[in-house]
C-alpha cells in the first residue's frame, strides 16, 4: 500500500485450448463450419435456442438463447471479428458482445491447421467470469462443453488414418 492506495491487479482472461485430429484439409473443414455443425456441437443438458446464425466470416453474428436449469434464459451474442486462410491454416474468431451472467469476456479462435495426414481443429478460448466469480470455477464446465465436441468433429470430418 502506498499513499493510501491499494495495489489493484487486473485479472487476465483464463485460457483453454483443445485440439482434435481429423481427416481433410483446412479449407474443406472450415467450409463445413455452418449452422448444421453448430447445432450438432450444442452440449447435452442445456437447451440452446439458435436465434441468428450469419456464418463465420468477419462481420457475421451468432445469437443464441441459453436455457439453463434453475436459471432464466440468457442471450449470448458473438460477433465474428476476424477470419482468414493461408497455406497451412484457416480460422475465424468469435468475440462475445452480449454474454450470459457467468461470463464477462469471451474470445474463441476456431483454427484448422494442417497436421500429419490430415488437419487439427483447435478451439482456443479466452474467457473471464464476473468479478464475484473466480474464473477457475468455470474451467471444468467449459472444458467439458468443448471436449464434448471432439467425437462430433471426428464423426463429421473423419478420423486420420482410416
XYZ file of C-alpha atoms in Angstrom:
162
model
C 0.000 0.000 0.000
C 1.373 3.412 -0.995
C -0.119 6.756 -0.153
C -3.434 5.214 0.893
C -3.920 3.374 -2.417
C -4.208 -0.372 -2.593
C -2.488 -2.373 -5.293
C -5.058 -3.499 -7.854
C -4.211 -6.280 -10.281
C -6.466 -6.736 -13.268
C -7.079 -10.438 -13.638
C -6.098 -11.744 -17.060
C -8.501 -13.949 -19.004
C -8.282 -17.692 -18.451
C -7.412 -19.791 -21.477
C -8.490 -23.218 -22.675
C -7.061 -24.899 -25.750
C -8.428 -28.177 -27.077
C -7.072 -29.933 -30.178
C -8.715 -32.647 -32.286
C -7.077 -34.514 -35.189
C -9.385 -35.106 -38.155
C -9.191 -36.031 -41.826
C -9.344 -33.343 -44.520
C -7.755 -30.050 -45.434
C -8.213 -26.797 -43.528
C -10.291 -25.069 -46.270
C -12.575 -28.101 -46.716
C -13.099 -28.445 -42.966
C -13.643 -24.734 -42.394
C -16.243 -24.641 -45.182
C -18.358 -27.041 -43.091
C -18.412 -24.800 -40.001
C -22.025 -23.940 -40.759
C -25.364 -23.824 -38.977
C -25.825 -27.610 -39.175
C -22.477 -28.242 -37.457
C -23.181 -25.518 -34.888
C -26.411 -27.298 -33.924
C -24.599 -30.647 -33.604
C -21.994 -29.132 -31.283
C -24.503 -27.957 -28.668
C -23.713 -29.714 -25.387
C -26.234 -32.037 -23.740
C -28.272 -30.856 -20.776
C -28.506 -27.268 -21.985
C -31.294 -26.110 -24.261
C -29.717 -23.823 -26.852
C -32.128 -21.795 -28.960
C -30.453 -20.506 -32.114
C -31.875 -17.060 -32.912
C -29.376 -15.910 -35.544
C -26.560 -17.600 -37.461
C -24.957 -15.484 -40.166
C -21.853 -17.624 -40.707
C -18.171 -17.480 -39.814
C -16.868 -14.518 -41.782
C -15.841 -11.146 -40.367
C -18.974 -9.117 -39.608
C -21.212 -12.186 -39.131
C -23.104 -12.735 -35.887
C -24.324 -15.718 -33.900
C -27.100 -15.151 -31.354
C -28.227 -17.927 -29.033
C -30.500 -18.074 -26.013
C -29.363 -20.423 -23.273
C -31.995 -22.108 -21.163
C -30.038 -23.326 -18.143
C -31.693 -25.469 -15.482
C -32.779 -23.340 -12.485
C -31.941 -20.047 -14.246
C -33.834 -17.685 -16.505
C -32.937 -17.674 -20.187
C -29.814 -15.705 -21.134
C -28.831 -14.323 -24.518
C -25.323 -14.828 -25.868
C -24.296 -12.858 -28.931
C -20.910 -13.394 -30.532
C -19.602 -11.334 -33.409
C -17.132 -12.759 -35.896
C -14.291 -10.260 -35.607
C -11.730 -11.977 -37.834
C -11.427 -14.767 -40.383
C -8.767 -15.863 -42.800
C -6.774 -18.544 -44.510
C -3.201 -19.115 -45.611
C -1.186 -22.068 -46.932
C -1.321 -24.009 -43.665
C -4.457 -22.981 -41.797
C -7.933 -21.467 -41.839
C -9.558 -19.663 -38.919
C -12.251 -17.414 -37.576
C -12.627 -15.649 -34.231
C -15.850 -15.003 -32.372
C -15.986 -12.493 -29.563
C -18.881 -12.076 -27.155
C -20.717 -8.764 -27.329
C -23.640 -9.871 -25.130
C -22.807 -12.582 -22.626
C -24.702 -14.704 -20.088
C -24.370 -13.862 -16.390
C -21.444 -16.228 -15.790
C -19.131 -14.523 -18.333
C -17.726 -11.009 -18.600
C -15.346 -11.716 -21.523
C -15.307 -14.297 -24.331
C -12.971 -14.750 -27.314
C -12.916 -18.059 -29.195
C -10.449 -18.752 -32.000
C -11.528 -21.604 -34.271
C -8.376 -22.761 -36.039
C -7.949 -25.606 -38.523
C -4.314 -26.261 -39.385
C -2.503 -28.871 -41.419
C -1.162 -31.815 -39.449
C 0.329 -35.176 -40.438
C -2.058 -36.882 -42.896
C -4.909 -34.536 -42.068
C -5.712 -31.494 -40.007
C -6.104 -30.405 -36.433
C -9.116 -28.451 -35.190
C -8.129 -26.126 -32.372
C -10.605 -24.455 -30.043
C -8.565 -21.683 -28.382
C -10.767 -19.945 -25.828
C -10.099 -16.937 -23.611
C -12.710 -16.048 -21.007
C -13.398 -14.221 -17.762
C -16.204 -14.569 -15.302
C -17.756 -11.646 -13.463
C -15.674 -10.106 -10.666
C -17.502 -12.090 -7.971
C -16.951 -15.489 -9.649
C -13.421 -16.945 -9.669
C -12.513 -17.898 -13.245
C -11.031 -21.245 -12.228
C -14.546 -22.409 -11.297
C -15.574 -22.053 -14.952
C -12.678 -24.143 -16.303
C -14.157 -27.640 -15.732
C -17.583 -26.664 -17.069
C -16.197 -25.038 -20.212
C -13.655 -27.816 -20.724
C -16.432 -30.432 -20.643
C -18.553 -28.468 -23.107
C -15.688 -28.252 -25.591
C -14.347 -31.762 -25.000
C -17.878 -32.832 -25.997
C -17.061 -31.567 -29.498
C -14.103 -33.913 -30.106
C -16.095 -37.068 -31.053
C -18.501 -34.937 -33.098
C -15.622 -33.425 -35.062
C -14.242 -36.932 -35.706
C -17.639 -38.228 -36.816
C -18.297 -35.279 -39.134
C -14.812 -34.923 -40.651
C -13.409 -38.430 -40.271
C -10.512 -39.877 -38.352
C -6.957 -39.581 -39.657
C -5.620 -42.893 -40.954
C -8.958 -44.545 -41.740
